[in-house]
Coordinates of C-alpha atoms in Angstrom, one line a residue:
M269 CA -8.9 -0.6 29.9
S270 CA -5.6 -2.3 29.2
I271 CA -5.3 -5.7 27.4
H272 CA -3.1 -7.8 30.1
V273 CA -0.4 -9.6 27.5
L274 CA 1.9 -12.6 28.8
L275 CA 4.8 -13.0 26.4
V276 CA 6.7 -16.2 26.6
G277 CA 10.0 -16.9 25.2
S278 CA 13.4 -17.9 25.9
D279 CA 15.4 -14.9 24.5
E280 CA 15.0 -12.0 27.0
A281 CA 16.4 -9.3 24.5
F282 CA 13.6 -10.2 22.0
L283 CA 11.3 -10.5 25.1
D284 CA 12.2 -6.8 25.8
L285 CA 12.0 -5.5 22.4
C286 CA 8.1 -7.3 21.6
S287 CA 7.2 -5.8 25.0
R288 CA 8.4 -1.9 24.6
R289 CA 7.0 -2.2 20.9
L290 CA 3.7 -3.8 22.2
E291 CA 3.3 -1.2 25.2
S292 CA 4.3 1.6 22.6
V293 CA 0.7 1.9 22.1
S294 CA -1.7 2.5 24.8
G295 CA -4.0 0.1 26.1
F296 CA -1.5 -2.7 26.2
D297 CA 0.3 -4.1 29.7
V298 CA 3.1 -6.5 29.0
L299 CA 4.1 -9.4 31.3
T300 CA 7.4 -11.5 30.2
A301 CA 8.1 -14.7 31.1
V302 CA 11.4 -16.7 30.1
G303 CA 10.5 -20.3 29.5
Y304 CA 7.3 -22.3 30.2
E305 CA 7.7 -23.0 33.8
E306 CA 7.9 -19.1 34.5
G307 CA 5.2 -18.6 31.9
I308 CA 2.6 -21.1 34.1
D309 CA 3.7 -19.5 37.2
V310 CA 2.4 -16.0 35.7
L311 CA -0.9 -17.6 34.6
E312 CA -1.3 -19.2 38.1
S313 CA -0.8 -15.8 39.7
E314 CA -2.0 -13.3 37.3
A315 CA -4.9 -12.2 35.1
V316 CA -3.8 -12.4 31.6
D317 CA -6.1 -11.9 28.8
V318 CA -3.8 -13.1 25.8
V319 CA -0.9 -15.3 25.9
V320 CA 1.9 -14.7 23.0
S321 CA 4.6 -17.3 22.8
D322 CA 7.6 -18.2 21.0
Y323 CA 7.7 -21.5 19.2
H324 CA 11.3 -22.0 20.6
L325 CA 11.6 -22.4 24.8
S326 CA 14.1 -23.7 26.8
C327 CA 13.4 -27.3 27.4
E328 CA 10.0 -27.4 25.5
D329 CA 8.8 -26.2 22.4
G330 CA 5.7 -23.7 22.0
L331 CA 3.4 -26.3 21.1
G332 CA 4.2 -28.4 24.4
F333 CA 3.5 -24.8 26.3
L334 CA 0.7 -24.5 24.5
E335 CA -1.2 -27.8 25.4
R336 CA 0.0 -27.2 28.9
V337 CA -2.2 -23.7 28.6
R338 CA -5.0 -25.4 26.9
S339 CA -5.3 -28.0 29.5
R340 CA -6.1 -25.7 32.4
W341 CA -7.0 -22.3 30.9
S342 CA -9.1 -21.0 28.0
V343 CA -7.1 -17.7 27.6
P344 CA -6.6 -16.8 23.9
F345 CA -3.1 -18.2 22.7
V346 CA -0.7 -16.6 19.9
L347 CA 2.3 -18.9 18.7
M348 CA 5.0 -16.8 17.1
S349 CA 7.8 -18.5 14.6
S350 CA 10.0 -17.8 12.0
N351 CA 9.4 -21.3 10.7
R352 CA 6.2 -21.0 8.4
D353 CA 6.2 -24.6 7.4
P354 CA 2.3 -25.6 6.6
E355 CA 2.9 -28.8 8.7
L356 CA 3.8 -26.6 11.9
V357 CA 1.1 -24.1 11.3
E358 CA -1.4 -26.9 11.0
E359 CA -0.3 -28.6 14.4
A360 CA -0.5 -25.3 16.1
F361 CA -4.3 -24.7 15.1
G362 CA -5.0 -28.4 15.4
K363 CA -3.7 -28.0 19.4
G364 CA -5.7 -25.0 20.1
A365 CA -3.5 -22.0 18.9
D366 CA -5.9 -18.8 17.7
E367 CA -3.5 -17.4 15.9
F368 CA -0.1 -18.0 13.9
V369 CA 2.1 -15.0 13.5
S370 CA 5.7 -14.8 11.9
K371 CA 8.7 -14.0 14.5
D372 CA 10.3 -11.6 11.8
L373 CA 8.6 -8.8 13.0
D374 CA 9.1 -5.1 11.3
E375 CA 6.7 -2.2 11.8
T376 CA 3.9 -3.4 9.5
G377 CA 4.5 -7.2 11.5
F378 CA 3.9 -5.3 15.2
R379 CA 0.9 -3.6 13.8
V380 CA -0.7 -6.8 13.0
L381 CA 0.5 -8.5 16.2
R382 CA -1.2 -5.4 18.0
N383 CA -4.2 -5.7 16.1
R384 CA -4.9 -9.6 16.5
I385 CA -3.9 -9.5 20.4
R386 CA -6.7 -6.6 20.7
N387 CA -9.3 -8.7 18.3
L388 CA -8.8 -11.9 20.4
A389 CA -9.2 -9.9 23.6
E390 CA -12.6 -8.6 22.3
E391 CA -13.5 -11.8 21.1
Y392 CA -13.2 -13.8 24.2
D393 CA -14.6 -10.9 26.3
S394 CA -17.5 -10.8 24.4
G395 CA -18.7 -14.2 25.6
D396 CA -17.8 -13.8 29.1
D397 CA -20.1 -11.1 30.3
M398 CA -23.4 -12.4 32.5
E399 CA -26.2 -10.8 33.4
W400 CA -27.6 -12.4 36.4
F401 CA -31.1 -12.1 37.9
S402 CA -33.5 -11.9 40.8
D403 CA -33.4 -15.2 42.5
E404 CA -30.1 -14.6 44.3
G405 CA -29.8 -18.2 46.5
L406 CA -30.5 -20.0 42.7
L407 CA -27.8 -18.0 41.2
E408 CA -25.2 -18.4 43.7
Q409 CA -25.7 -22.4 42.8
V410 CA -25.3 -21.6 39.3
I411 CA -22.2 -19.2 39.5
G412 CA -20.8 -22.1 41.4
L413 CA -21.4 -24.8 39.0
A414 CA -21.2 -23.0 35.2
P415 CA -18.5 -20.7 34.4
V416 CA -20.0 -20.0 30.5
S417 CA -23.3 -20.1 28.6
I418 CA -26.1 -21.2 31.1
K419 CA -29.5 -22.0 30.9
V420 CA -31.9 -23.5 33.6
K421 CA -35.1 -25.4 33.0
D422 CA -37.8 -26.4 35.9
N423 CA -39.8 -29.9 36.3
D424 CA -42.3 -28.8 33.8
G425 CA -39.4 -28.2 31.2
R426 CA -39.8 -24.4 31.0
I427 CA -36.5 -22.1 30.8
V428 CA -36.6 -20.1 34.1
L429 CA -33.0 -18.7 33.8
A430 CA -30.6 -17.9 31.2
N431 CA -27.5 -15.6 30.4
D432 CA -26.5 -13.3 28.0
A433 CA -24.0 -15.8 26.6
F434 CA -26.5 -18.5 26.1
A435 CA -28.7 -16.1 24.5
S436 CA -25.8 -14.8 21.9
V437 CA -25.2 -18.0 20.7
M438 CA -28.4 -18.7 20.0
E439 CA -29.1 -15.1 18.1
T440 CA -31.8 -14.3 21.0
T441 CA -32.5 -12.2 23.8
V442 CA -32.8 -13.6 27.5
E443 CA -36.6 -12.1 27.8
D444 CA -37.5 -14.3 24.7
L445 CA -35.8 -17.5 26.3
I446 CA -37.6 -17.0 29.7
G447 CA -40.8 -19.2 29.9
E448 CA -40.1 -21.5 26.7
T449 CA -39.7 -25.0 26.4
F450 CA -37.4 -24.8 23.5
E451 CA -35.0 -22.1 22.5
N452 CA -36.6 -21.1 19.2
S453 CA -39.0 -22.6 16.3
S454 CA -36.0 -23.3 14.0
L455 CA -35.2 -26.4 16.0
T456 CA -35.2 -29.6 13.7
D457 CA -37.2 -32.6 15.1
E458 CA -33.9 -34.3 15.8
Q459 CA -32.5 -31.4 17.7
V460 CA -36.0 -31.5 19.7
K461 CA -35.5 -35.2 20.6
V462 CA -31.9 -35.0 22.1
I463 CA -33.0 -32.1 24.3
E464 CA -36.1 -33.9 25.3
E465 CA -34.5 -37.0 25.9
T466 CA -31.6 -35.7 27.8
D467 CA -33.8 -33.5 30.2
K468 CA -35.6 -36.3 31.0
R469 CA -32.4 -38.3 32.0
V470 CA -31.7 -35.4 34.2
L471 CA -34.8 -34.8 36.1
E472 CA -36.0 -38.5 36.4
K473 CA -32.7 -40.3 36.9
G474 CA -30.6 -37.5 38.5
E475 CA -28.2 -38.4 36.1
K476 CA -25.1 -35.7 34.6
V477 CA -25.0 -35.5 30.9
E478 CA -22.5 -34.8 28.7
L479 CA -22.7 -34.3 24.7
D480 CA -19.2 -33.6 23.1
E481 CA -21.2 -32.1 20.2
Q482 CA -24.8 -31.1 20.2
F483 CA -26.0 -29.3 17.2
L484 CA -28.8 -26.5 17.2
N485 CA -30.2 -24.0 15.3
N486 CA -30.2 -20.6 16.2
A487 CA -33.1 -18.1 15.7
D488 CA -31.5 -17.2 12.7
G489 CA -31.6 -20.6 11.2
E490 CA -27.9 -21.1 11.3
Q491 CA -26.5 -24.2 12.7
V492 CA -24.4 -23.9 16.1
I493 CA -22.2 -26.5 17.8
L494 CA -22.3 -26.8 21.6
R495 CA -20.3 -28.9 24.1
T496 CA -22.9 -29.3 26.5
T497 CA -23.0 -30.6 30.2
K498 CA -26.5 -31.0 32.0
I499 CA -26.4 -31.2 35.6
P500 CA -29.3 -32.0 37.9
F501 CA -29.7 -29.9 41.1
K502 CA -32.2 -28.6 43.5
P503 CA -32.4 -25.1 44.6
E504 CA -32.3 -24.5 48.6
A505 CA -35.9 -23.3 48.4
S506 CA -37.3 -25.7 46.4
S507 CA -38.1 -29.5 46.2
E508 CA -38.4 -29.8 42.4
R509 CA -35.1 -31.1 40.6
Y510 CA -34.0 -28.7 38.0
V511 CA -31.8 -29.0 34.8
L512 CA -29.1 -26.8 34.7
T513 CA -27.2 -26.8 30.9
V514 CA -23.5 -25.2 30.8
A515 CA -22.4 -25.2 27.0
S516 CA -19.6 -23.8 25.0
D517 CA -19.8 -22.6 21.6
I518 CA -17.4 -24.9 19.8
T519 CA -18.9 -23.9 16.3
E520 CA -15.8 -21.8 15.2
Q521 CA -13.3 -24.6 16.5
R522 CA -15.3 -27.2 14.2
R523 CA -15.3 -25.1 11.2
R524 CA -11.6 -24.6 11.6
E525 CA -10.8 -28.2 12.1
K526 CA -13.1 -29.0 9.0
A527 CA -11.5 -26.3 7.0
L528 CA -8.1 -28.0 7.8
E529 CA -9.6 -31.5 6.8
D530 CA -10.8 -30.1 3.4
I531 CA -7.3 -28.6 3.0
L532 CA -5.7 -31.9 3.3
E533 CA -8.3 -33.5 1.1
A534 CA -7.5 -31.0 -1.7
S535 CA -3.9 -31.2 -1.2
R536 CA -4.6 -35.1 -2.1
K537 CA -6.4 -34.2 -5.1
M538 CA -3.7 -31.7 -6.3
A539 CA -1.1 -34.1 -6.1
S540 CA -3.0 -36.0 -8.8
A541 CA -3.6 -33.2 -11.0
Q542 CA -1.8 -33.1 -14.2
T543 CA -1.4 -30.1 -15.3
V544 CA -1.0 -26.4 -13.5
E545 CA -4.6 -25.8 -14.7
E546 CA -6.1 -28.8 -13.2
V547 CA -4.6 -27.8 -9.9
A548 CA -5.9 -24.5 -10.1
Q549 CA -9.3 -25.7 -10.7
V550 CA -9.0 -28.0 -7.7
A551 CA -7.8 -25.1 -5.6
V552 CA -10.7 -23.3 -6.5
D553 CA -13.4 -26.2 -6.3
A554 CA -12.1 -26.8 -2.7
L555 CA -12.4 -22.9 -1.5
D556 CA -15.8 -22.9 -3.1
D557 CA -16.9 -26.1 -1.2
S558 CA -15.1 -25.7 2.1
Q559 CA -14.7 -22.0 2.6
D560 CA -17.9 -20.6 1.0
M561 CA -16.2 -17.6 -0.7
D562 CA -18.2 -15.4 -3.0
V563 CA -15.4 -15.6 -5.6
S564 CA -12.1 -17.3 -5.7
G565 CA -9.5 -17.5 -8.6
V566 CA -6.1 -18.6 -9.6
A567 CA -4.3 -16.2 -11.8
L568 CA -1.1 -17.4 -13.5
H569 CA 1.7 -15.0 -14.5
R570 CA 2.3 -14.5 -17.9
E571 CA 5.9 -12.8 -17.9
D572 CA 6.0 -12.2 -21.6
E573 CA 3.0 -10.0 -21.0
N574 CA 3.2 -8.4 -18.0
L575 CA -0.1 -9.8 -16.9
F576 CA -1.8 -12.5 -14.9
S577 CA -4.1 -15.0 -16.7
T578 CA -7.0 -16.5 -15.0
V579 CA -7.1 -20.0 -15.5
A580 CA -9.7 -21.2 -13.0
M581 CA -12.6 -19.0 -11.1
T582 CA -15.8 -19.5 -9.2
E583 CA -18.5 -19.6 -11.6
N584 CA -21.1 -16.9 -10.7
S585 CA -22.5 -13.5 -11.9
L586 CA -20.1 -11.1 -10.5
F587 CA -17.5 -11.6 -13.4
S588 CA -18.0 -12.4 -17.1
G589 CA -15.4 -15.0 -18.1
K590 CA -12.2 -15.3 -16.8
P591 CA -10.6 -11.8 -17.0
D592 CA -6.8 -10.8 -17.3
I593 CA -5.3 -8.7 -14.7
D594 CA -2.4 -6.2 -15.5
E595 CA 0.5 -6.6 -13.6
E596 CA 1.2 -3.0 -13.2
G597 CA -1.1 -1.2 -11.0
S598 CA -3.2 -3.8 -9.4
L599 CA -3.2 -5.4 -5.8
A600 CA -2.1 -8.9 -7.5
G601 CA 0.7 -7.4 -8.9
E602 CA 1.7 -5.8 -5.9
V603 CA 1.5 -9.2 -3.7
F604 CA 3.2 -10.8 -6.4
R605 CA 6.5 -8.7 -6.8
E606 CA 6.6 -8.8 -2.9
Q607 CA 5.6 -12.5 -2.4
K608 CA 3.6 -11.7 0.8
P609 CA -0.1 -12.4 1.5
R610 CA -2.4 -9.2 1.6
F611 CA -5.8 -8.8 3.1
Y612 CA -7.9 -5.8 2.4
E613 CA -10.6 -5.4 4.6
N614 CA -12.2 -2.4 2.5
L615 CA -11.1 -2.5 -1.2
N616 CA -13.0 0.9 -1.1
N617 CA -9.9 2.5 0.7
E618 CA -7.5 0.6 -2.0
E619 CA -6.6 1.6 -5.6
V620 CA -8.0 -1.5 -7.2
F621 CA -7.3 -2.6 -10.8
N622 CA -11.3 -2.5 -11.4
P623 CA -12.9 0.3 -9.5
D624 CA -16.4 -1.1 -10.6
T625 CA -16.0 -4.2 -8.6
E626 CA -18.7 -5.7 -6.4
L627 CA -16.3 -7.0 -3.9
N628 CA -15.6 -5.1 -0.7
S629 CA -12.7 -7.3 0.8
E630 CA -10.4 -9.4 -0.5
V631 CA -7.3 -11.8 0.3
I632 CA -4.4 -12.6 -2.3
M633 CA -1.9 -15.2 -1.5
P634 CA 1.4 -15.2 -3.7
L635 CA 2.0 -18.7 -5.4
G636 CA 5.6 -18.0 -6.2
K637 CA 6.7 -17.8 -9.6
H638 CA 3.2 -19.4 -10.7
G639 CA 1.1 -16.5 -10.1
V640 CA -1.5 -15.6 -7.4
L641 CA -4.6 -17.1 -5.4
I642 CA -7.2 -14.6 -4.9
S643 CA -10.5 -15.0 -2.7
G644 CA -12.8 -12.1 -2.4
S645 CA -16.1 -11.2 -0.2
L646 CA -19.0 -9.1 -1.0
E647 CA -19.2 -7.8 2.6
K648 CA -16.5 -5.4 4.1
K649 CA -14.1 -7.3 6.7
G650 CA -15.6 -10.4 5.1
F651 CA -12.5 -12.8 6.3
D652 CA -11.7 -13.1 9.9
S653 CA -8.0 -14.0 11.1
T654 CA -9.0 -17.7 11.1
D655 CA -9.9 -17.3 7.3
V656 CA -6.5 -15.4 6.6
N657 CA -4.4 -17.9 8.2
L658 CA -6.3 -21.0 6.7
M659 CA -5.8 -19.2 3.3
E660 CA -2.1 -18.7 4.0
L661 CA -1.8 -22.4 4.6
F662 CA -4.0 -23.4 1.8
G663 CA -1.7 -21.3 -0.8
S664 CA 1.5 -23.1 0.4
R665 CA -0.1 -26.2 -0.7
V666 CA -1.5 -24.8 -3.8
K667 CA 2.3 -23.6 -4.7
S668 CA 3.8 -27.0 -3.8
A669 CA 1.2 -28.8 -6.3
L670 CA 1.7 -26.1 -9.2
D671 CA 5.6 -26.5 -8.7
R672 CA 5.0 -30.6 -8.9
A673 CA 2.9 -30.0 -12.0
E674 CA 5.4 -27.9 -13.5
R675 CA 8.0 -30.7 -12.8
E676 CA 6.4 -33.4 -14.5
K677 CA 5.3 -31.0 -17.2
E678 CA 9.1 -30.6 -18.0
L679 CA 9.6 -34.3 -17.6
R680 CA 6.9 -35.2 -19.9
R681 CA 8.6 -32.8 -22.8
R682 CA 11.8 -34.4 -22.3
E683 CA 10.6 -38.0 -22.2
E684 CA 8.8 -37.0 -25.6
Q685 CA 11.8 -35.4 -26.8
L686 CA 13.6 -38.5 -26.2
E687 CA 11.0 -40.9 -27.8
K688 CA 11.4 -38.6 -30.9
Q689 CA 15.2 -38.9 -31.0
N690 CA 14.7 -42.7 -30.6
Q691 CA 12.3 -43.0 -33.5
R692 CA 14.6 -41.0 -35.6
L693 CA 17.7 -43.3 -34.5
N694 CA 15.2 -46.2 -35.5
Q695 CA 14.5 -44.9 -38.7
F696 CA 18.2 -44.1 -39.5
A697 CA 19.2 -47.6 -38.2
S698 CA 16.6 -49.1 -40.4
I699 CA 17.8 -47.0 -43.3
I700 CA 21.6 -48.2 -43.0
S701 CA 20.6 -51.8 -42.6
H702 CA 18.6 -51.8 -45.7
D703 CA 21.5 -50.2 -47.3
C704 CA 23.7 -53.0 -46.1
E705 CA 21.5 -55.8 -47.4
I706 CA 21.3 -54.0 -51.2
R707 CA 25.2 -54.2 -51.3

């Protein structure tokens, strides 16, 4: 089954090139649109799985087009730009972009773009398939009211209908949900209280209840965040009032927003760090606290010895001390020389510096002339595309902080030299003055 891609831009030659390169691999069907207005027309008339838009559009930039799309459709959105300014990347994610990719596409770049489009199409499809049940009259009303995750409770508070999308969010099955009062036994007392109070308002007062954020524990005990609407309705064949719950899983969106906030907070802390070592430690602490990495480290380049010296690292049992990394023959060395981020989904497929490592996947970010930022996971494919994009944004902030710390170190060195020179001049002047007095 083909993935229907809408490619939007202002340069027809570039659109033609991208279209041909994407369709050179089976499974892609590409529609092109010149400008945002034509893009809106295509979305209104065609079934589109993923939108890929250039940042530079005629009359309006890609962020404006993104906002227009988000106001009407939930289709995955990829923004392309040759500008990798962290502020632009951050703004794009904040306005709902699912991916941000470089417009400078070589063969590797097109392969990455195809993979990200394919992953987005699969991710969005996974939550849309619904299995409907036997009461067709009831289900027709539900279909008309609820587009995503669905749950229906009767007047006694029992779940009488749920779809696969809702069961998937709660890490359970539809069969296990039917007949139960609550989703699972992992719910906290506060979560149960919110469910009971809002259900009561719907059943007794006939009110529509909207919750911008509803926190629930799934069957595995992990917290999910839902944007929930509860609607009262009566099936045609019943005199009882039911509660129709429609919920969108916004856990990943909130995680991304929280990660961006953490990056900004870490940037503020790094701005007050006095040395490159302090900057490195703040960076590692931030990754440990906000991204929950198995291991993270900052390795600074020592040009005179052709190696990287790890100056800050996660404290755990995976590594003893802070190991040095040879520049030659290491993945860190490759990233440093090329100054391009690398994501290794499976380290078993790579020629690694340490073949005995317990890590299975890794992200390495270049930090300019300073060295590299490394994060590793014990799991294969332990990082998703959001993690990689956030790491790239964070890496740029760390590099800027290291640049500043090094500049200030050089300023302090010069100030100390001037101070010593002034002291010597004062001593010399004192001696001359003393000699003059003797004469």
